[in-house]
PDB file of C-alpha atoms in Angstrom:
ATOM      1  CA  MET A  24       1.388 -31.502  -3.520  1.00 51.00           C
ATOM      2  CA  LEU A  25       1.548 -27.746  -2.931  1.00 54.00           C
ATOM      3  CA  SER A  26       5.124 -26.434  -2.741  1.00 64.00           C
ATOM      4  CA  ILE A  27       5.666 -24.733   0.623  1.00 67.00           C
ATOM      5  CA  PRO A  28       8.281 -21.960   1.018  1.00 74.00           C
ATOM      6  CA  LEU A  29      10.533 -22.835   3.929  1.00 83.00           C
ATOM      7  CA  GLY A  30      11.861 -19.395   4.832  1.00 89.00           C
ATOM      8  CA  LEU A  31      15.316 -20.693   5.783  1.00 92.00           C
ATOM      9  CA  PRO A  32      17.736 -19.255   3.190  1.00 91.00           C
ATOM     10  CA  GLU A  33      20.633 -21.555   4.098  1.00 93.00           C
ATOM     11  CA  PHE A  34      18.709 -24.606   2.829  1.00 94.00           C
ATOM     12  CA  LYS A  35      17.457 -25.780  -0.525  1.00 93.00           C
ATOM     13  CA  VAL A  36      14.394 -28.020  -0.524  1.00 93.00           C
ATOM     14  CA  ILE A  37      14.933 -31.413  -2.130  1.00 92.00           C
ATOM     15  CA  LYS A  38      11.547 -33.011  -1.502  1.00 92.00           C
ATOM     16  CA  GLN A  39       8.284 -32.339   0.362  1.00 92.00           C
ATOM     17  CA  GLU A  40       5.805 -34.931   1.601  1.00 91.00           C
ATOM     18  CA  LEU A  41       2.574 -34.850   3.575  1.00 89.00           C
ATOM     19  CA  LEU A  42       2.600 -37.882   5.848  1.00 91.00           C
ATOM     20  CA  SER A  43       0.322 -39.104   8.624  1.00 90.00           C
ATOM     21  CA  TYR A  44       2.264 -37.175  11.301  1.00 89.00           C
ATOM     22  CA  GLY A  45       2.710 -33.921   9.344  1.00 91.00           C
ATOM     23  CA  TYR A  46       4.900 -32.407   6.648  1.00 93.00           C
ATOM     24  CA  ALA A  47       8.268 -34.006   5.932  1.00 95.00           C
ATOM     25  CA  ILE A  48      10.585 -31.594   4.143  1.00 95.00           C
ATOM     26  CA  HIS A  49      13.941 -32.888   2.951  1.00 95.00           C
ATOM     27  CA  VAL A  50      16.580 -30.164   2.765  1.00 95.00           C
ATOM     28  CA  GLU A  51      20.279 -29.669   2.178  1.00 94.00           C
ATOM     29  CA  LYS A  52      22.557 -26.726   2.857  1.00 94.00           C
ATOM     30  CA  THR A  53      23.149 -24.594  -0.231  1.00 92.00           C
ATOM     31  CA  GLU A  54      26.826 -23.910   0.566  1.00 91.00           C
ATOM     32  CA  THR A  55      29.189 -26.490  -0.888  1.00 90.00           C
ATOM     33  CA  GLN A  56      32.292 -25.349   0.984  1.00 92.00           C
ATOM     34  CA  GLU A  57      33.025 -25.145   4.707  1.00 93.00           C
ATOM     35  CA  ARG A  58      35.811 -23.675   6.780  1.00 92.00           C
ATOM     36  CA  CYS A  59      37.559 -26.155   9.052  1.00 94.00           C
ATOM     37  CA  PRO A  60      36.941 -25.311  12.742  1.00 93.00           C
ATOM     38  CA  HIS A  61      40.304 -26.863  13.643  1.00 93.00           C
ATOM     39  CA  CYS A  62      42.719 -25.018  11.349  1.00 93.00           C
ATOM     40  CA  GLY A  63      40.610 -22.460   9.475  1.00 91.00           C
ATOM     41  CA  PHE A  64      41.189 -23.777   5.943  1.00 93.00           C
ATOM     42  CA  ALA A  65      38.254 -23.942   3.527  1.00 93.00           C
ATOM     43  CA  THR A  66      37.409 -27.309   2.016  1.00 93.00           C
ATOM     44  CA  SER A  67      34.791 -28.829  -0.281  1.00 93.00           C
ATOM     45  CA  SER A  68      35.911 -32.440   0.167  1.00 93.00           C
ATOM     46  CA  VAL A  69      32.845 -34.347   1.420  1.00 94.00           C
ATOM     47  CA  HIS A  70      33.655 -37.253   3.744  1.00 94.00           C
ATOM     48  CA  ASP A  71      30.068 -38.536   4.099  1.00 95.00           C
ATOM     49  CA  ARG A  72      26.481 -37.413   4.675  1.00 94.00           C
ATOM     50  CA  ARG A  73      24.141 -37.948   7.591  1.00 94.00           C
ATOM     51  CA  THR A  74      20.470 -37.083   8.019  1.00 95.00           C
ATOM     52  CA  ARG A  75      19.070 -35.187  11.014  1.00 95.00           C
ATOM     53  CA  LYS A  76      15.353 -35.095  11.779  1.00 96.00           C
ATOM     54  CA  VAL A  77      14.488 -31.672  13.185  1.00 96.00           C
ATOM     55  CA  ARG A  78      11.111 -30.216  14.103  1.00 97.00           C
ATOM     56  CA  ASP A  79      10.231 -26.787  12.701  1.00 97.00           C
ATOM     57  CA  LEU A  80       7.349 -24.316  12.833  1.00 95.00           C
ATOM     58  CA  ALA A  81       3.974 -25.750  11.868  1.00 93.00           C
ATOM     59  CA  ILE A  82       2.433 -25.052   8.454  1.00 89.00           C
ATOM     60  CA  PHE A  83      -1.361 -24.946   8.060  1.00 86.00           C
ATOM     61  CA  HIS A  84      -1.600 -26.256  11.650  1.00 88.00           C
ATOM     62  CA  GLN A  85       0.360 -29.347  10.633  1.00 91.00           C
ATOM     63  CA  PRO A  86       3.638 -30.295  12.372  1.00 94.00           C
ATOM     64  CA  VAL A  87       6.710 -29.857  10.175  1.00 95.00           C
ATOM     65  CA  TYR A  88       9.800 -32.040  10.312  1.00 96.00           C
ATOM     66  CA  LEU A  89      12.953 -31.208   8.415  1.00 96.00           C
ATOM     67  CA  PHE A  90      15.112 -34.059   7.246  1.00 97.00           C
ATOM     68  CA  VAL A  91      18.420 -32.259   6.968  1.00 96.00           C
ATOM     69  CA  LYS A  92      21.104 -33.914   4.889  1.00 95.00           C
ATOM     70  CA  VAL A  93      24.236 -32.795   6.745  1.00 94.00           C
ATOM     71  CA  LYS A  94      27.554 -33.069   4.961  1.00 94.00           C
ATOM     72  CA  ARG A  95      30.662 -34.027   6.865  1.00 94.00           C
ATOM     73  CA  TYR A  96      33.859 -32.662   5.370  1.00 95.00           C
ATOM     74  CA  ARG A  97      37.462 -33.781   5.514  1.00 94.00           C
ATOM     75  CA  CYS A  98      39.894 -30.892   5.714  1.00 94.00           C
ATOM     76  CA  TRP A  99      42.536 -30.844   2.995  1.00 91.00           C
ATOM     77  CA  ASN A 100      45.003 -29.191   5.332  1.00 92.00           C
ATOM     78  CA  CYS A 101      44.753 -31.032   8.676  1.00 94.00           C
ATOM     79  CA  SER A 102      42.695 -34.108   7.630  1.00 94.00           C
ATOM     80  CA  GLN A 103      40.162 -33.561  10.425  1.00 94.00           C
ATOM     81  CA  VAL A 104      36.551 -34.596   9.749  1.00 96.00           C
ATOM     82  CA  PHE A 105      33.839 -32.134  10.779  1.00 95.00           C
ATOM     83  CA  SER A 106      30.141 -31.465  10.154  1.00 94.00           C
ATOM     84  CA  ALA A 107      28.815 -28.499   8.204  1.00 94.00           C
ATOM     85  CA  SER A 108      27.738 -25.631  10.458  1.00 92.00           C
ATOM     86  CA  LEU A 109      24.053 -24.684  10.495  1.00 94.00           C
ATOM     87  CA  GLU A 110      22.766 -21.211  11.353  1.00 93.00           C
ATOM     88  CA  SER A 111      19.170 -22.240  11.987  1.00 95.00           C
ATOM     89  CA  ILE A 112      19.819 -25.394  14.036  1.00 95.00           C
ATOM     90  CA  SER A 113      22.061 -25.589  17.097  1.00 93.00           C
ATOM     91  CA  PRO A 114      24.405 -28.580  17.519  1.00 89.00           C
ATOM     92  CA  ASN A 115      22.711 -31.688  18.960  1.00 88.00           C
ATOM     93  CA  GLN A 116      19.339 -29.922  18.879  1.00 92.00           C
ATOM     94  CA  HIS A 117      16.197 -31.656  17.561  1.00 95.00           C
ATOM     95  CA  TYR A 118      14.352 -28.387  16.926  1.00 97.00           C
ATOM     96  CA  THR A 119      15.117 -25.369  14.753  1.00 97.00           C
ATOM     97  CA  ASN A 120      16.142 -22.211  16.589  1.00 96.00           C
ATOM     98  CA  ARG A 121      13.010 -20.395  15.455  1.00 96.00           C
ATOM     99  CA  PHE A 122      10.807 -23.229  16.744  1.00 97.00           C
ATOM    100  CA  CYS A 123      12.572 -23.014  20.116  1.00 96.00           C
ATOM    101  CA  GLU A 124      11.885 -19.259  20.201  1.00 95.00           C
ATOM    102  CA  TYR A 125       8.241 -19.958  19.380  1.00 96.00           C
ATOM    103  CA  LEU A 126       7.995 -22.456  22.243  1.00 96.00           C
ATOM    104  CA  TYR A 127       9.597 -19.942  24.597  1.00 93.00           C
ATOM    105  CA  GLU A 128       7.008 -17.294  23.677  1.00 92.00           C
ATOM    106  CA  LEU A 129       4.194 -19.798  24.238  1.00 93.00           C
ATOM    107  CA  CYS A 130       5.551 -20.659  27.689  1.00 91.00           C
ATOM    108  CA  GLU A 131       5.720 -16.955  28.555  1.00 86.00           C
ATOM    109  CA  GLY A 132       1.963 -16.725  28.029  1.00 86.00           C
ATOM    110  CA  SER A 133       1.089 -20.114  29.481  1.00 87.00           C
ATOM    111  CA  THR A 134       2.915 -22.852  31.404  1.00 89.00           C
ATOM    112  CA  ILE A 135       5.640 -25.269  30.407  1.00 90.00           C
ATOM    113  CA  GLN A 136       3.342 -28.152  31.305  1.00 91.00           C
ATOM    114  CA  GLU A 137       0.508 -26.897  29.084  1.00 92.00           C
ATOM    115  CA  VAL A 138       2.779 -26.193  26.082  1.00 93.00           C
ATOM    116  CA  SER A 139       4.458 -29.568  26.563  1.00 94.00           C
ATOM    117  CA  ARG A 140       1.099 -31.336  26.456  1.00 94.00           C
ATOM    118  CA  LYS A 141      -0.283 -29.370  23.514  1.00 93.00           C
ATOM    119  CA  HIS A 142       2.787 -29.748  21.285  1.00 93.00           C
ATOM    120  CA  ARG A 143       3.753 -33.237  22.459  1.00 92.00           C
ATOM    121  CA  ILE A 144       7.221 -32.272  23.596  1.00 94.00           C
ATOM    122  CA  PRO A 145       8.763 -33.938  26.674  1.00 95.00           C
ATOM    123  CA  TYR A 146       8.426 -31.680  29.705  1.00 93.00           C
ATOM    124  CA  THR A 147      12.126 -31.852  30.611  1.00 94.00           C
ATOM    125  CA  THR A 148      13.119 -31.016  27.025  1.00 95.00           C
ATOM    126  CA  LEU A 149      10.828 -27.993  26.893  1.00 94.00           C
ATOM    127  CA  GLU A 150      11.975 -26.894  30.336  1.00 93.00           C
ATOM    128  CA  ARG A 151      15.598 -26.987  29.160  1.00 93.00           C
ATOM    129  CA  ILE A 152      14.737 -24.994  26.016  1.00 94.00           C
ATOM    130  CA  TYR A 153      12.783 -22.394  27.991  1.00 92.00           C
ATOM    131  CA  TYR A 154      15.429 -21.725  30.630  1.00 91.00           C
ATOM    132  CA  SER A 155      18.244 -21.721  28.072  1.00 91.00           C
ATOM    133  CA  ILE A 156      16.535 -18.974  26.045  1.00 91.00           C
ATOM    134  CA  ALA A 157      15.457 -17.107  29.194  1.00 90.00           C
ATOM    135  CA  SER A 158      19.065 -17.056  30.420  1.00 88.00           C
ATOM    136  CA  LYS A 159      20.297 -15.813  27.046  1.00 88.00           C
ATOM    137  CA  LYS A 160      17.698 -13.036  26.946  1.00 84.00           C
ATOM    138  CA  ALA A 161      18.526 -11.986  30.520  1.00 82.00           C
ATOM    139  CA  LYS A 162      22.206 -11.614  29.593  1.00 83.00           C
ATOM    140  CA  GLU A 163      21.282  -9.592  26.500  1.00 81.00           C
ATOM    141  CA  ARG A 164      19.094  -7.273  28.591  1.00 76.00           C
ATOM    142  CA  GLN A 165      21.856  -6.809  31.162  1.00 75.00           C
ATOM    143  CA  THR A 166      24.365  -5.977  28.433  1.00 75.00           C
ATOM    144  CA  ALA A 167      21.939  -3.460  26.918  1.00 69.00           C
ATOM    145  CA  ILE A 168      21.334  -1.844  30.323  1.00 64.00           C
ATOM    146  CA  GLU A 169      25.057  -1.549  30.992  1.00 69.00           C
ATOM    147  CA  ALA A 170      25.683  -0.087  27.536  1.00 67.00           C
ATOM    148  CA  SER A 171      22.840   2.390  27.955  1.00 59.00           C
ATOM    149  CA  SER A 172      24.095   3.364  31.385  1.00 62.00           C
ATOM    150  CA  GLN A 173      27.600   3.930  30.069  1.00 60.00           C
ATOM    151  CA  GLU A 174      26.366   5.970  27.113  1.00 60.00           C
ATOM    152  CA  GLY A 175      24.167   8.085  29.371  1.00 60.00           C
ATOM    153  CA  MET A 176      26.898   8.886  31.881  1.00 66.00           C
ATOM    154  CA  VAL A 177      28.000  12.518  32.199  1.00 72.00           C
ATOM    155  CA  LEU A 178      31.296  12.823  34.041  1.00 75.00           C
ATOM    156  CA  SER A 179      32.147  15.794  36.218  1.00 75.00           C
ATOM    157  CA  LEU A 180      35.548  16.598  37.723  1.00 73.00           C
ATOM    158  CA  ASP A 181      35.654  19.069  40.590  1.00 73.00           C
ATOM    159  CA  GLU A 182      37.670  19.970  43.637  1.00 69.00           C
ATOM    160  CA  ILE A 183      36.366  20.376  47.154  1.00 63.00           C
ATOM    161  CA  ALA A 184      37.887  21.750  50.343  1.00 56.00           C
ATOM    162  CA  VAL A 185      37.910  19.003  52.939  1.00 48.00           C
ATOM    163  CA  LYS A 186      39.279  21.302  55.649  1.00 47.00           C
ATOM    164  CA  LYS A 187      39.461  25.011  56.112  1.00 49.00           C
ATOM    165  CA  GLY A 188      42.523  26.421  54.486  1.00 55.00           C
ATOM    166  CA  HIS A 189      44.018  24.896  51.389  1.00 57.00           C
ATOM    167  CA  GLN A 190      43.449  21.141  51.715  1.00 60.00           C
ATOM    168  CA  TYR A 191      41.554  20.035  48.605  1.00 65.00           C
ATOM    169  CA  GLU A 192      40.532  16.752  47.047  1.00 69.00           C
ATOM    170  CA  THR A 193      39.667  15.948  43.434  1.00 76.00           C
ATOM    171  CA  VAL A 194      36.199  14.452  43.005  1.00 74.00           C
ATOM    172  CA  LEU A 195      34.908  12.443  40.038  1.00 75.00           C
ATOM    173  CA  MET A 196      31.115  12.393  39.773  1.00 74.00           C
ATOM    174  CA  ASP A 197      28.421  10.981  37.558  1.00 71.00           C
ATOM    175  CA  ALA A 198      26.643  14.295  37.071  1.00 68.00           C
ATOM    176  CA  ARG A 199      23.488  12.743  35.648  1.00 66.00           C
ATOM    177  CA  ALA A 200      23.072  10.279  38.509  1.00 64.00           C
ATOM    178  CA  GLY A 201      24.367  12.748  41.081  1.00 64.00           C
ATOM    179  CA  SER A 202      26.704  10.165  42.596  1.00 66.00           C
ATOM    180  CA  VAL A 203      30.366  10.292  43.586  1.00 68.00           C
ATOM    181  CA  MET A 204      32.469   7.778  41.665  1.00 73.00           C
ATOM    182  CA  GLY A 205      35.788   8.452  43.371  1.00 71.00           C
ATOM    183  CA  MET A 206      37.986  10.922  45.249  1.00 71.00           C
ATOM    184  CA  HIS A 207      41.710  11.645  45.352  1.00 68.00           C
ATOM    185  CA  ALA A 208      43.672  13.335  48.107  1.00 68.00           C
ATOM    186  CA  ASP A 209      44.899  16.348  46.102  1.00 68.00           C
ATOM    187  CA  ARG A 210      43.986  18.426  43.054  1.00 64.00           C
ATOM    188  CA  GLN A 211      46.887  17.641  40.763  1.00 69.00           C
ATOM    189  CA  CYS A 212      46.467  16.652  37.117  1.00 72.00           C
ATOM    190  CA  ASP A 213      47.708  13.140  37.903  1.00 72.00           C
ATOM    191  CA  SER A 214      44.881  12.749  40.405  1.00 70.00           C
ATOM    192  CA  ALA A 215      42.281  13.361  37.713  1.00 72.00           C
ATOM    193  CA  ILE A 216      43.989  10.884  35.384  1.00 77.00           C
ATOM    194  CA  ASN A 217      44.086   8.225  38.120  1.00 76.00           C
ATOM    195  CA  LEU A 218      40.410   8.702  38.945  1.00 73.00           C
ATOM    196  CA  LEU A 219      39.385   8.340  35.309  1.00 75.00           C
ATOM    197  CA  SER A 220      41.623   5.318  34.844  1.00 77.00           C
ATOM    198  CA  GLN A 221      40.344   3.490  37.927  1.00 75.00           C
ATOM    199  CA  ASN A 222      36.649   4.289  37.635  1.00 69.00           C
ATOM    200  CA  VAL A 223      35.971   4.485  33.898  1.00 66.00           C
ATOM    201  CA  LEU A 224      38.742   3.089  31.710  1.00 57.00           C
ATOM    202  CA  SER A 225      39.339  -0.036  33.823  1.00 54.00           C
ATOM    203  CA  LYS A 226      35.632  -0.956  33.595  1.00 55.00           C
ATOM    204  CA  GLU A 227      35.702  -0.559  29.826  1.00 53.00           C
ATOM    205  CA  ARG A 228      38.734  -2.859  29.579  1.00 50.00           C
ATOM    206  CA  SER A 229      37.110  -5.505  31.789  1.00 54.00           C
ATOM    207  CA  LYS A 230      34.077  -5.626  29.467  1.00 54.00           C
ATOM    208  CA  ARG A 231      36.329  -6.472  26.558  1.00 54.00           C
TER     209      ARG A 231
END
């Protein structure tokens, strides 16, 4: 049988088979040591192994299923048992992350029902995958917009006379947007510091 490159660097291929339902590729993670998620200590003590069947991107128009031999480790420090982490497969997921992205792109150009029928994936499963990725992408876009907006902001401090005579207020503006961000009832140095703290620095802290 022709050896097929998998394109997932975290795995080494143990065996490949062409079966009636598609390609079956048996893989194992190349790393032999894991860091305990409970206490942070690294361990290579294998408690046992379990196999996960996970669907991946098709090859030569044939469905591909990965049989992932997942090691479970016992931590030397805290004695907790935990499974090896996988970059390309999310916990409790029956599809690789890249296959989920592929399904999402198909749904963008078609319908969930049509993609579900064509790829023989339960409608509710595909619906969950689609909206999970859509939500993630929406958050990423919002973060990018906020970052771009913050980077593009040009601040302007000025003073204006609110009444004839000598009654002034300090004004903080976004000069690029032409909008007032805040005002303070005098033109002292402390007023400028307060305006910057309340309207710029506090927002930066809240993002962190």
